[in-house]
Coordinates of C-alpha atoms and ligand atoms in Angstrom, one line a residue:
M158 CA 29.2 1.1 17.2
C159 CA 32.6 1.9 15.7
G160 CA 33.9 0.5 12.5
I161 CA 36.9 -1.7 12.0
V162 CA 38.9 -2.5 8.9
G163 CA 42.0 -4.6 8.5
Y164 CA 44.1 -5.7 5.6
V165 CA 46.9 -8.2 4.8
G166 CA 48.0 -8.4 1.2
H167 CA 50.2 -6.8 -1.4
K168 CA 48.6 -3.4 -2.1
S169 CA 48.8 -0.1 -0.2
A170 CA 47.1 -0.9 3.1
R171 CA 46.5 2.7 3.9
D172 CA 44.4 3.3 0.8
I173 CA 42.4 0.2 1.4
L174 CA 41.9 1.0 5.0
L175 CA 40.8 4.6 4.4
T176 CA 38.3 3.6 1.7
G177 CA 36.9 1.0 4.0
L178 CA 36.6 3.4 6.9
K179 CA 34.7 5.8 4.7
R180 CA 32.2 3.1 4.0
L181 CA 31.9 2.4 7.8
E182 CA 31.7 6.0 8.9
Y183 CA 27.9 5.6 9.5
R184 CA 28.9 3.4 12.5
G185 CA 30.7 6.2 14.2
Y186 CA 32.4 9.4 13.1
D187 CA 33.9 11.3 16.1
S188 CA 37.6 10.2 15.7
A189 CA 39.6 7.8 13.5
G190 CA 43.0 6.2 13.2
Y191 CA 45.1 3.5 11.6
A192 CA 48.3 1.5 12.3
L193 CA 50.4 0.0 9.6
Q194 CA 53.3 -2.5 9.7
N195 CA 56.1 -0.4 8.4
K196 CA 59.8 -1.5 8.2
G197 CA 59.8 -3.4 11.5
S198 CA 57.7 -0.9 13.4
L199 CA 54.2 0.5 13.5
L200 CA 53.3 3.6 11.6
I201 CA 50.4 5.3 13.4
R202 CA 48.0 8.2 12.5
K203 CA 45.1 9.2 14.7
C204 CA 42.8 12.2 14.6
E205 CA 39.7 13.7 16.2
G206 CA 37.0 14.1 13.6
R207 CA 36.1 12.4 10.4
V208 CA 37.9 9.9 8.2
S209 CA 38.6 12.8 5.7
D210 CA 40.6 14.5 8.5
L211 CA 42.6 11.3 8.9
E212 CA 43.1 11.1 5.2
S213 CA 44.5 14.6 5.1
M214 CA 47.2 13.8 7.7
D215 CA 50.8 13.4 6.3
P216 CA 51.0 9.7 5.6
G217 CA 54.8 9.6 5.9
D218 CA 56.2 6.6 3.9
A219 CA 52.9 4.6 4.5
G220 CA 52.9 3.8 0.7
S221 CA 55.0 0.7 1.2
S222 CA 52.9 -0.8 3.9
T223 CA 50.7 -3.8 3.0
V224 CA 49.4 -4.7 6.4
G225 CA 47.3 -2.6 8.7
I226 CA 44.3 -2.0 10.9
A227 CA 42.0 1.1 11.1
H228 CA 39.0 2.3 13.1
T229 CA 36.3 5.0 13.1
R230 CA 34.9 5.7 16.6
W231 CA 31.6 6.5 18.3
A232 CA 32.7 7.4 21.8
T233 CA 31.5 5.4 24.8
H234 CA 34.3 5.5 27.4
G235 CA 36.1 8.9 27.1
E236 CA 35.4 11.9 24.9
P237 CA 36.3 12.1 21.3
S238 CA 40.1 12.9 21.3
I239 CA 43.3 11.8 19.7
A240 CA 44.3 9.9 22.9
N241 CA 41.0 8.0 23.0
A242 CA 41.0 7.3 19.2
H243 CA 41.9 3.8 18.1
P244 CA 44.2 2.0 17.5
H245 CA 45.5 1.6 21.0
F246 CA 49.0 0.2 21.8
D247 CA 51.0 -1.7 24.3
Q248 CA 53.6 0.3 26.2
A249 CA 56.4 -0.5 23.8
G250 CA 54.2 0.6 20.8
R251 CA 54.7 -2.8 19.2
I252 CA 51.2 -4.1 19.3
A253 CA 48.2 -2.2 18.0
V254 CA 44.5 -3.0 18.6
V255 CA 41.2 -1.7 17.2
H256 CA 38.1 -2.6 19.1
N257 CA 34.4 -2.4 18.7
G258 CA 32.2 -3.1 21.7
I259 CA 32.6 -2.7 25.5
I260 CA 35.0 -4.3 27.9
E261 CA 32.8 -4.5 31.0
N262 CA 35.5 -5.4 33.5
F263 CA 37.9 -2.9 32.2
M264 CA 38.1 -1.0 35.6
T265 CA 39.3 -4.2 37.3
L266 CA 41.7 -5.0 34.5
R267 CA 43.1 -1.5 34.4
K268 CA 43.7 -1.5 38.2
E269 CA 45.5 -4.9 38.0
L270 CA 47.6 -3.7 35.0
T271 CA 48.4 -0.4 36.7
G272 CA 49.5 -2.3 39.7
S273 CA 52.0 -4.2 37.6
G274 CA 53.5 -1.0 36.3
V275 CA 51.4 -0.3 33.1
T276 CA 50.7 3.3 32.3
F277 CA 47.6 4.1 30.3
E278 CA 47.3 6.9 27.7
S279 CA 43.6 7.0 27.2
E280 CA 40.3 6.9 29.2
T281 CA 39.0 4.0 27.0
D282 CA 38.0 0.5 28.1
S283 CA 39.8 -0.7 24.9
E284 CA 43.3 0.2 25.9
V285 CA 43.4 -2.8 28.3
L286 CA 43.5 -5.1 25.3
P287 CA 46.9 -4.3 23.9
M288 CA 48.3 -4.3 27.4
L289 CA 46.9 -7.8 28.2
I290 CA 48.0 -9.1 24.8
S291 CA 51.5 -7.7 25.4
Q292 CA 51.7 -9.5 28.7
E293 CA 51.0 -12.8 26.9
V294 CA 53.5 -12.1 24.2
A295 CA 56.1 -11.4 26.8
K296 CA 55.6 -15.1 27.9
G297 CA 56.9 -16.2 24.5
K298 CA 53.5 -16.7 22.8
K299 CA 52.8 -16.0 19.2
L300 CA 50.3 -13.2 18.6
F301 CA 47.4 -15.6 17.8
T302 CA 47.8 -17.5 21.1
A303 CA 48.5 -14.3 23.0
V304 CA 45.2 -12.8 21.8
K305 CA 43.3 -15.9 22.6
D306 CA 44.7 -16.1 26.1
A307 CA 44.3 -12.4 26.8
L308 CA 40.6 -12.5 25.8
V309 CA 39.9 -15.2 28.4
K310 CA 40.3 -12.4 31.0
V311 CA 37.9 -10.1 29.3
H312 CA 34.2 -9.8 30.0
G313 CA 31.9 -7.9 27.6
A314 CA 31.6 -7.5 23.9
Y315 CA 34.3 -7.2 21.3
G316 CA 35.2 -7.3 17.7
I317 CA 38.9 -6.7 17.5
A318 CA 41.8 -6.6 15.0
V319 CA 45.4 -6.8 16.2
I320 CA 48.8 -6.4 14.5
S321 CA 52.3 -6.6 15.9
A322 CA 55.5 -5.0 14.6
D323 CA 57.1 -8.3 15.4
E324 CA 54.9 -10.6 13.3
P325 CA 55.1 -9.3 9.7
N326 CA 52.2 -10.0 7.3
T327 CA 50.0 -11.2 10.2
L328 CA 46.7 -9.9 11.6
V329 CA 44.7 -11.5 14.4
A330 CA 41.0 -10.8 14.7
A331 CA 38.3 -12.0 17.2
R332 CA 34.7 -11.5 17.9
Y333 CA 32.3 -11.9 20.8
G334 CA 29.0 -9.9 20.7
S335 CA 30.2 -7.5 18.0
P336 CA 30.1 -8.4 14.3
L337 CA 33.2 -9.2 12.3
V338 CA 33.6 -10.4 8.8
A339 CA 36.7 -11.7 7.0
G340 CA 37.0 -11.2 3.2
I341 CA 39.0 -13.4 0.9
G342 CA 40.6 -11.8 -2.2
D343 CA 43.3 -12.7 -4.6
R344 CA 46.3 -13.3 -2.3
E345 CA 44.9 -10.6 0.0
Y346 CA 42.6 -10.8 3.0
F347 CA 40.4 -8.3 4.8
V348 CA 38.6 -8.0 8.1
A349 CA 35.8 -5.6 8.8
S350 CA 32.9 -4.9 11.1
D351 CA 30.6 -4.7 8.1
V352 CA 30.8 -6.1 4.5
A353 CA 30.3 -2.6 3.2
A354 CA 34.0 -1.8 4.0
I355 CA 35.4 -4.6 1.7
V356 CA 32.8 -5.4 -0.9
S357 CA 34.6 -3.3 -3.5
H358 CA 37.6 -5.8 -3.1
T359 CA 35.9 -9.1 -2.6
R360 CA 32.5 -10.7 -2.3
D361 CA 33.7 -13.9 -0.7
V362 CA 33.3 -13.5 3.0
I363 CA 33.2 -15.5 6.2
Y364 CA 31.2 -14.3 9.1
L365 CA 33.1 -14.9 12.3
E366 CA 31.3 -17.0 14.9
E367 CA 30.7 -15.9 18.4
G368 CA 34.0 -16.3 20.4
E369 CA 36.0 -17.2 17.3
V370 CA 39.7 -16.0 16.9
I371 CA 41.3 -16.0 13.5
E372 CA 44.8 -15.4 12.2
V373 CA 45.1 -13.8 8.8
N374 CA 48.4 -14.0 6.8
L375 CA 49.5 -14.2 3.2
E376 CA 48.8 -18.0 3.2
G377 CA 45.1 -17.5 4.2
I378 CA 42.9 -17.6 7.2
Q379 CA 43.3 -19.9 10.2
S380 CA 40.7 -20.3 12.8
D381 CA 40.7 -21.6 16.3
N382 CA 37.3 -23.0 15.5
G383 CA 38.0 -26.2 13.7
H384 CA 40.2 -27.5 10.9
P385 CA 41.7 -24.8 8.5
A386 CA 40.0 -26.6 5.5
L387 CA 36.6 -25.8 7.0
I388 CA 37.2 -22.1 6.4
R389 CA 36.7 -22.6 2.6
E390 CA 33.4 -24.3 3.3
R391 CA 32.2 -21.3 5.2
I392 CA 32.7 -18.8 2.5
E393 CA 29.5 -16.9 1.6
Y394 CA 28.9 -14.8 -1.5
V395 CA 27.8 -11.2 -1.0
D396 CA 25.2 -10.6 -3.7
W397 CA 24.7 -6.9 -3.4
D398 CA 26.3 -4.3 -5.6
I399 CA 28.8 -1.6 -4.9
T400 CA 26.2 1.0 -6.2
D401 CA 24.1 0.0 -3.2
I402 CA 26.6 1.6 -0.9
E403 CA 27.2 4.7 -3.1
K404 CA 25.1 7.9 -3.3
D405 CA 24.4 7.3 -7.0
G406 CA 24.1 11.1 -7.7
Y407 CA 21.9 11.8 -4.7
P408 CA 23.2 14.5 -2.3
H409 CA 22.7 12.2 0.7
F410 CA 22.3 8.5 1.3
M411 CA 19.1 9.3 3.2
L412 CA 17.5 10.8 0.1
K413 CA 18.7 8.0 -2.1
E414 CA 17.2 5.5 0.4
I415 CA 13.9 7.3 0.6
Y416 CA 13.7 7.3 -3.2
S417 CA 14.6 3.6 -3.4
Q418 CA 11.5 2.5 -1.5
P419 CA 9.4 1.4 -4.5
E420 CA 12.2 -1.0 -5.2
S421 CA 13.0 -2.1 -1.7
L422 CA 9.3 -2.7 -0.9
T423 CA 9.0 -4.8 -4.0
N424 CA 12.0 -6.8 -2.9
A425 CA 10.3 -7.3 0.5
F426 CA 7.3 -9.1 -1.0
R427 CA 8.9 -10.6 -4.1
G428 CA 8.2 -14.3 -4.4
R429 CA 6.2 -14.3 -1.2
L430 CA 2.7 -13.7 -2.4
D431 CA 0.4 -16.4 -3.6
L432 CA -1.8 -15.1 -6.4
V433 CA -3.9 -18.3 -6.5
Q434 CA -4.6 -19.0 -2.9
G435 CA -4.5 -15.4 -1.8
T436 CA -1.9 -15.7 0.9
A437 CA 1.7 -15.0 1.8
H438 CA 4.4 -17.7 2.0
L439 CA 7.4 -17.1 4.2
G440 CA 9.6 -20.2 4.2
G441 CA 12.0 -18.5 6.5
L442 CA 9.5 -18.6 9.3
Q443 CA 9.7 -22.4 9.3
M444 CA 6.2 -22.7 10.5
S445 CA 3.4 -25.0 9.3
E446 CA -0.2 -23.8 9.2
E447 CA -0.7 -26.0 12.3
D448 CA 2.1 -24.1 14.1
M449 CA 0.5 -20.8 13.1
R450 CA -2.8 -21.9 14.5
S451 CA -1.3 -22.9 17.8
I452 CA 0.2 -19.4 18.7
S453 CA -1.6 -17.9 21.7
R454 CA 0.4 -14.7 22.1
I455 CA 3.1 -12.7 20.3
V456 CA 5.6 -10.3 21.8
I457 CA 7.5 -8.0 19.5
T458 CA 10.6 -6.3 20.7
A459 CA 12.9 -3.7 19.0
C460 CA 14.4 -0.3 19.5
G461 CA 13.9 3.1 17.8
T462 CA 12.5 3.0 14.3
S463 CA 12.2 -0.7 14.4
W464 CA 10.1 -0.4 17.5
H465 CA 7.8 1.9 15.5
A466 CA 7.5 -0.8 12.9
A467 CA 6.8 -3.3 15.7
S468 CA 4.0 -1.0 16.9
I469 CA 2.4 -1.1 13.5
G470 CA 2.8 -4.9 13.6
K471 CA 0.6 -5.0 16.6
Y472 CA -2.3 -3.5 14.7
L473 CA -1.7 -5.7 11.7
I474 CA -1.4 -9.0 13.5
E475 CA -4.4 -8.3 15.8
A476 CA -6.5 -7.2 12.9
Y477 CA -5.6 -9.9 10.4
A478 CA -4.8 -12.9 12.7
R479 CA -6.6 -12.1 15.9
I480 CA -3.6 -13.0 18.1
P481 CA -2.9 -10.7 21.0
V482 CA 0.3 -8.8 20.5
Q483 CA 2.5 -7.0 23.0
V484 CA 5.2 -4.5 21.9
E485 CA 8.2 -3.9 24.1
Y486 CA 11.2 -1.6 24.0
A487 CA 14.0 -4.1 24.1
S488 CA 16.0 -2.0 26.5
E489 CA 13.2 -2.2 29.1
F490 CA 12.1 -5.7 28.4
R491 CA 15.6 -7.1 29.1
Y492 CA 15.7 -5.7 32.6
R493 CA 12.4 -6.8 33.9
D494 CA 11.0 -10.3 34.6
P495 CA 8.5 -10.6 31.7
V496 CA 5.9 -13.3 31.6
L497 CA 7.0 -15.5 28.8
S498 CA 6.0 -19.1 28.2
P499 CA 6.9 -21.6 25.5
D500 CA 3.7 -20.9 23.6
T501 CA 4.7 -17.2 23.2
V502 CA 6.2 -16.3 19.9
M503 CA 8.8 -13.6 20.2
I504 CA 9.4 -11.4 17.1
V505 CA 12.6 -9.4 17.2
I506 CA 13.0 -6.5 14.7
S507 CA 16.3 -5.0 13.8
Q508 CA 17.7 -3.4 10.6
S509 CA 21.3 -4.0 11.6
G510 CA 20.7 -7.3 13.4
E511 CA 23.4 -6.1 15.9
T512 CA 21.5 -3.8 18.4
A513 CA 22.7 -4.8 21.8
D514 CA 19.4 -4.2 23.7
T515 CA 17.4 -6.2 21.1
L516 CA 20.0 -9.0 21.1
A517 CA 19.7 -9.2 24.9
A518 CA 15.9 -9.3 24.8
L519 CA 16.2 -12.1 22.2
K520 CA 18.6 -14.0 24.5
L521 CA 16.1 -13.7 27.4
A522 CA 13.2 -15.0 25.2
K523 CA 15.4 -18.0 24.2
E524 CA 16.2 -18.8 27.8
R525 CA 12.5 -18.8 28.5
K526 CA 12.1 -21.3 25.6
C527 CA 10.0 -19.0 23.4
R528 CA 10.0 -19.6 19.6
T529 CA 12.0 -16.6 18.3
L530 CA 11.6 -15.0 14.9
G531 CA 13.7 -12.3 13.4
I532 CA 12.8 -9.5 11.0
V533 CA 16.2 -8.4 10.0
N534 CA 17.9 -6.6 7.1
V535 CA 21.6 -7.4 7.4
I536 CA 22.2 -10.9 6.2
G537 CA 24.2 -13.0 8.5
S538 CA 24.0 -10.5 11.4
T539 CA 23.9 -11.7 14.9
I540 CA 20.2 -11.4 15.4
A541 CA 19.5 -13.2 12.1
R542 CA 21.7 -16.0 13.2
E543 CA 20.5 -16.2 16.8
T544 CA 16.8 -16.3 16.1
D545 CA 15.1 -19.7 15.5
A546 CA 13.8 -18.6 12.2
G547 CA 12.7 -15.3 10.5
V548 CA 12.2 -13.1 7.5
Y549 CA 14.9 -11.0 5.8
I550 CA 13.5 -7.7 4.6
H551 CA 15.9 -7.5 1.6
A552 CA 16.0 -3.7 1.8
G553 CA 19.7 -3.7 0.8
P554 CA 22.4 -1.8 2.7
E555 CA 21.0 1.2 4.6
I556 CA 23.7 3.7 5.1
G557 CA 21.9 6.9 6.3
V558 CA 21.8 6.9 10.0
A559 CA 18.1 7.8 10.0
S560 CA 16.3 4.7 9.0
T561 CA 13.8 5.0 6.1
K562 CA 13.7 2.2 3.6
A563 CA 14.3 -0.4 6.4
F564 CA 11.3 0.9 8.2
T565 CA 8.9 0.5 5.3
S566 CA 10.4 -3.0 4.5
Q567 CA 10.0 -4.0 8.1
V568 CA 6.3 -2.9 8.0
M569 CA 5.9 -4.9 4.7
A570 CA 7.4 -8.0 6.4
L571 CA 4.9 -7.6 9.2
I572 CA 2.1 -7.2 6.8
L573 CA 3.2 -10.5 5.2
I574 CA 3.5 -12.3 8.5
A575 CA 0.1 -11.0 9.7
F576 CA -1.4 -12.0 6.3
A577 CA 0.0 -15.6 6.5
L578 CA -1.2 -16.0 10.0
G579 CA -4.6 -14.6 9.2
R580 CA -5.1 -17.0 6.3
A581 CA -3.7 -20.0 8.3
R582 CA -6.1 -19.2 11.2
H583 CA -9.0 -18.6 8.8
V584 CA -9.5 -15.0 10.0
L585 CA -9.1 -14.0 6.3
N586 CA -10.8 -15.9 3.6
R587 CA -9.4 -16.5 0.1
K588 CA -11.4 -13.7 -1.4
Q589 CA -10.1 -11.2 1.2
G590 CA -6.6 -12.7 0.7
L591 CA -6.7 -12.2 -3.1
E592 CA -7.8 -8.6 -2.6
L593 CA -4.9 -8.0 -0.1
V594 CA -2.4 -9.5 -2.6
R595 CA -3.6 -7.0 -5.1
E596 CA -3.4 -4.1 -2.7
I597 CA 0.1 -5.1 -1.5
M598 CA 1.4 -5.3 -5.1
A599 CA 0.0 -1.8 -5.8
I600 CA 1.9 -0.2 -3.0
P601 CA 5.3 0.4 -4.8
D602 CA 3.6 2.3 -7.6
K603 CA 1.7 4.4 -5.0
V604 CA 5.0 5.2 -3.3
S605 CA 6.5 6.2 -6.6
K606 CA 3.6 8.5 -7.2
I607 CA 4.2 10.2 -3.8
L608 CA 7.9 10.6 -4.6
E609 CA 7.2 12.0 -8.1
N610 CA 4.8 14.6 -6.7
S611 CA 7.0 15.5 -3.8
S612 CA 8.6 18.8 -5.0
G613 CA 6.2 20.8 -2.8
I614 CA 7.5 19.2 0.3
A615 CA 10.9 21.0 0.1
E616 CA 8.9 24.3 -0.2
I617 CA 6.8 23.5 2.8
A618 CA 9.9 22.5 4.8
K619 CA 11.3 26.0 4.4
E620 CA 8.4 27.3 6.4
F621 CA 9.5 25.2 9.4
T622 CA 13.2 25.8 9.6
Y623 CA 12.5 28.3 12.4
A624 CA 10.5 25.8 14.5
R625 CA 11.7 24.8 17.9
N626 CA 9.0 22.3 18.6
F627 CA 6.8 20.1 16.4
L628 CA 3.9 17.9 17.1
Y629 CA 2.9 14.8 15.1
L630 CA -0.6 13.4 15.5
G631 CA -2.1 10.2 14.1
R632 CA -4.7 7.7 15.1
G633 CA -4.8 3.9 14.9
V634 CA -2.2 2.4 12.7
N635 CA -1.0 6.0 11.9
Y636 CA -0.1 6.7 15.5
P637 CA 3.2 4.8 15.2
V638 CA 3.7 6.7 11.9
A639 CA 3.4 9.9 13.9
L640 CA 6.0 8.6 16.3
E641 CA 8.3 7.8 13.4
G642 CA 7.8 11.2 11.8
A643 CA 8.8 12.9 15.1
L644 CA 11.8 10.7 15.5
K645 CA 13.0 11.4 12.0
L646 CA 12.8 15.1 12.6
K647 CA 14.5 15.0 16.0
E648 CA 17.4 12.8 14.7
I649 CA 18.4 14.9 11.7
S650 CA 17.2 18.4 12.3
Y651 CA 17.6 18.6 16.1
I652 CA 14.1 20.2 16.3
H653 CA 12.2 18.9 19.4
A654 CA 9.3 16.8 18.1
E655 CA 6.7 14.6 19.7
G656 CA 4.4 12.0 18.3
Y657 CA 1.1 11.6 20.0
P658 CA -2.2 9.7 19.5
A659 CA -4.4 12.5 18.1
A660 CA -7.1 12.1 20.7
E661 CA -4.6 12.1 23.6
M662 CA -3.5 15.6 22.7
K663 CA -6.4 17.1 24.8
H664 CA -5.0 15.4 27.9
G665 CA -1.9 17.5 28.0
P666 CA 0.1 18.5 24.9
I667 CA -2.8 20.8 23.9
A668 CA -1.2 23.3 26.3
L669 CA 1.8 23.6 23.9
I670 CA -0.3 24.7 21.0
D671 CA 0.1 28.3 19.7
E672 CA 0.7 29.9 16.3
M673 CA 4.4 29.0 16.6
M674 CA 3.7 25.3 16.9
P675 CA 3.5 23.4 13.6
I676 CA 1.4 20.2 13.9
A677 CA 1.6 17.5 11.3
V678 CA -1.6 15.5 11.3
I679 CA -2.0 12.2 9.4
A680 CA -5.6 12.7 8.3
V681 CA -6.1 10.2 5.5
K682 CA -9.5 8.8 4.6
G683 CA -10.3 5.7 6.5
A684 CA -12.0 4.5 9.7
A685 CA -10.6 7.3 11.9
Y686 CA -11.1 10.2 9.4
D687 CA -14.0 12.0 11.0
K688 CA -12.4 11.7 14.5
I689 CA -9.1 13.1 13.3
I690 CA -10.9 16.1 11.6
S691 CA -12.4 16.9 15.0
N692 CA -8.9 16.7 16.5
I693 CA -7.7 19.2 13.9
Q694 CA -10.6 21.5 14.7
V695 CA -9.4 21.5 18.3
V696 CA -5.9 22.4 17.2
R697 CA -7.1 25.2 15.0
A698 CA -9.3 26.7 17.7
R699 CA -6.0 27.3 19.5
H700 CA -4.3 28.9 16.5
G701 CA -2.1 25.8 15.9
R702 CA -0.9 25.5 12.3
V703 CA -1.7 22.3 10.6
L704 CA 0.2 20.3 8.0
A705 CA -2.2 17.5 6.9
I706 CA -1.1 14.3 5.3
A707 CA -4.3 13.7 3.4
T708 CA -5.8 11.4 0.7
E709 CA -5.8 12.4 -2.9
G710 CA -9.1 14.1 -3.9
D711 CA -10.1 14.9 -0.3
T712 CA -11.4 18.5 -0.6
D713 CA -12.9 18.6 3.0
I714 CA -9.4 18.8 4.4
E715 CA -8.6 22.0 2.7
S716 CA -10.7 24.2 4.9
V717 CA -9.0 22.9 8.1
S718 CA -5.3 22.8 7.0
D719 CA -2.6 25.3 6.4
W720 CA -0.5 22.9 4.2
I721 CA -1.5 19.6 2.6
I722 CA 0.6 16.7 1.3
R723 CA -1.4 14.1 -0.6
V724 CA -1.0 10.4 -0.7
P725 CA -3.0 7.8 -2.7
E726 CA -5.7 5.8 -1.1
A727 CA -4.9 2.3 0.4
P728 CA -6.6 0.0 2.8
D729 CA -6.2 1.2 6.5
M730 CA -3.7 -1.5 7.4
L731 CA -1.4 -0.7 4.5
I732 CA -1.6 3.1 4.7
P733 CA 1.5 3.5 7.0
L734 CA 3.6 2.5 3.9
L735 CA 2.3 5.7 2.2
T736 CA 1.8 8.2 5.0
V737 CA 5.4 7.8 6.3
I738 CA 7.0 8.8 3.0
P739 CA 6.0 12.5 3.1
L740 CA 7.2 12.6 6.8
Q741 CA 10.6 11.2 5.8
L742 CA 10.9 13.8 3.1
L743 CA 9.7 16.6 5.3
S744 CA 12.3 15.9 8.0
Y745 CA 15.0 15.5 5.3
H746 CA 14.2 18.9 3.7
I747 CA 13.9 20.7 7.0
A748 CA 17.3 19.3 8.1
V749 CA 18.9 20.3 4.8
A750 CA 17.4 23.8 5.0
R751 CA 18.9 24.1 8.5
G752 CA 22.3 23.1 7.2
C753 CA 22.4 19.8 9.2
D754 CA 24.6 16.8 8.3
V755 CA 21.7 14.6 7.3
D756 CA 23.7 11.3 6.9
K757 CA 25.8 11.8 10.0
P758 CA 23.6 13.5 12.6
R759 CA 25.4 14.6 15.8
N760 CA 25.8 12.1 18.6
L761 CA 24.2 9.2 16.7
A762 CA 25.5 6.1 15.0
K763 CA 23.7 3.7 12.8
S764 CA 24.1 0.6 14.8
V765 CA 23.9 0.7 18.6
T766 CA 25.9 -2.2 19.8
V767 CA 26.3 -0.9 23.4
E768 CA 23.7 -0.8 26.1
Ligands
AGP372 C1 16.5 5.2 13.3 O1 16.4 6.3 12.5 C2 17.5 5.2 14.3 N1 18.7 5.6 13.9 C3 17.4 4.2 15.4 O2 16.3 4.5 16.2 C4 17.4 2.7 15.0 O3 16.1 2.4 14.4 C5 17.5 1.8 16.3 O4 18.8 2.1 16.8 C6 17.4 0.4 16.0 O5 18.3 -0.1 15.1 P1 18.2 -1.5 14.5 O6 17.0 -1.5 13.7 O7 19.4 -1.7 13.7 O8 18.1 -2.5 15.6

C-alpha cells in the first residue's frame, strides 16, 4: 500500500516525482505529498486527496530543485489528512521520510521519543522514522549510517526514502517487507515502490533486497549489501513498454485491461505448449516428471481475486492430475496451525507478489519445509523471489484496482500446471493432451469474440444501476467465477453482491429473492447444465429476474431468462476463461452508469501490503 518515488539528478525533481506518483496512484490515493531539497532547506507540499490536488498546489520556487521524495498514501494509522500525509519530518524540519509499510512497534517507539522531548504532528506510525533518524544524525552520523542504525530499532515492514537538507544531492532508501526498486538513468537516479513510476525515464533497475539500505547520489548507488561494483551486476532490464501503463485511448485502465485479455492469455501460454507430445512445459516450476508424480497433496493460498483463481485451480488439478487440493485464504491460513508436511506442495498466487497475508502464508509453508511454487505477475516481486520456483503469468502491468486480466492469466497458468501434472502422472494421455492444446490455443479468439459482441452488456447494465443487491450463481468450476463476478461488482459499483453455488441457494439465500433482486446465473452448456436450469426455475418461481451467461446457440435458455449474454463453447475446465469476461464487463458498465471511479474505487488499493 502507498506509493513512493524519489529522484536525484539534474532535472526538475518536482515534475519527475509528480509524474511518478500518478503512475503509482493505484497503490493508494487518499493523500499525497513531496519534499524537495531547496537552497539549503526542504520545500514541502502535502494535501488530502489525489495527486492532481498536489499538482495544483503552488510549487513556490520548486523548479530549481533536483532532489526529492514523494508519496501517495492509503491510510492505515490515522485518517487521510494533511498532517498524516507523507513526507514526515524530524522536529527541525531538516530530515524528510516517505514510508510504505507498517511499523509494528511504533507505540513503544513513540512513547520513548515523547519521553525524550519529541513532539509528534501526526497519528501515523511512520513519523517515528524521521525522529529516530534525527537522533542518530545528532550523534554525528551521516544520513546513510543514521538510517541504518535507526532501522535497527524498528519492527515491521518498510520501504522508505529519506532526504536531509544537510546532505545535498543525496537520498537514502531501504526496504524490509515492502518493495523498493532503484532506477539508473543518465547521471540521474530514481527510487520507487514500483517500476511503473520510473519506466518512462529508465529501464535499468535494481530490486532492493530484503533489509538492504542504499545511498543514492550523483556518483551512483552504494549499498550496505556488498561491494559497490556489485550494483552494476544486479541491474535488470524492464522489458515492458510505457504504453502498457497508459490508457491507450480507453476511458479506464480496467476497460483496457479487460480488452487486452486475448493478448494477455496468449502471453500466458506462449512457448509453454507442446504440440507434438500434447503437454505443457513450465521450466519455471523446476520439477521433473518424477517430482510431479511424487506429489501427494497441494495447498493453494491467495487473497481476493487470486483466491478465486486458486479455487478454479482446485477443480483443474483434481480433474486433470488427480491430486487432492486444498484452497486457503492466506489471511486465515497464516494464523492457524495447518497440517503441512514436506511432501505437500504449496502454490501461492498473487498478481502483485507483495500481498502481506499471502507472503506470510508462504513463509509459514517454507518453515514447514514444503516445496513452494508461485503464480505471480509482477516480475521480481517479493513472492516471486521467495518461492522455490514458479510460473510468471506475463499479464503485463495491471493498473486497475479491480483485477481482470491477471485473473484470467492466473487461471491459464493453473490450467497449464494441471495439464503438465496430468500428463506426467498419466491421468491424461497424449491424444487428450493434443486436444487440450488445441482448445487452449483457441481461447484467445473466443475471448475476442465475446469482446467484439459485447455492446449489449452496457445496455443490460443500465437496467441494474438501481440494484441494491445482486446474486451470482454458478456450479462446479463456474462457482468461483460467480464469486469473482460478485467481487468485481462490489469493488467498483458498491452494490452488495454475493456469489453462491447455485444449488446452495435453496438453503438460505432463496429468502432474498424477489422482483427487485437481479440474479446472474452462469448457465453454459456442460456437465451441470440441466441442474442449473432447474436452479433457474426455482428463482423464477419466486419472481427473481435472471441474467443468464449462456452458450451460443442455446435456445432453451431463452424461455427461462430475462437477459442473456452469450459465450462460445469450450471444454468445462476451460470455460471460466470465457464466462468471467461478461461479468467483468457487466460490473464495469454498472459502475460507470452509477458514476463510480472505476479505476480508483473507494477504500481500496491495488496491492495490500498490510495485514
Ligand atoms: C481484486 O479485484 C482485488 N482488488 C483484490 O481482491 C486482490 O485480488 C487481492 O488483494 C490479492 O492481490 P494480489 O493478487 O496482488 O495478491
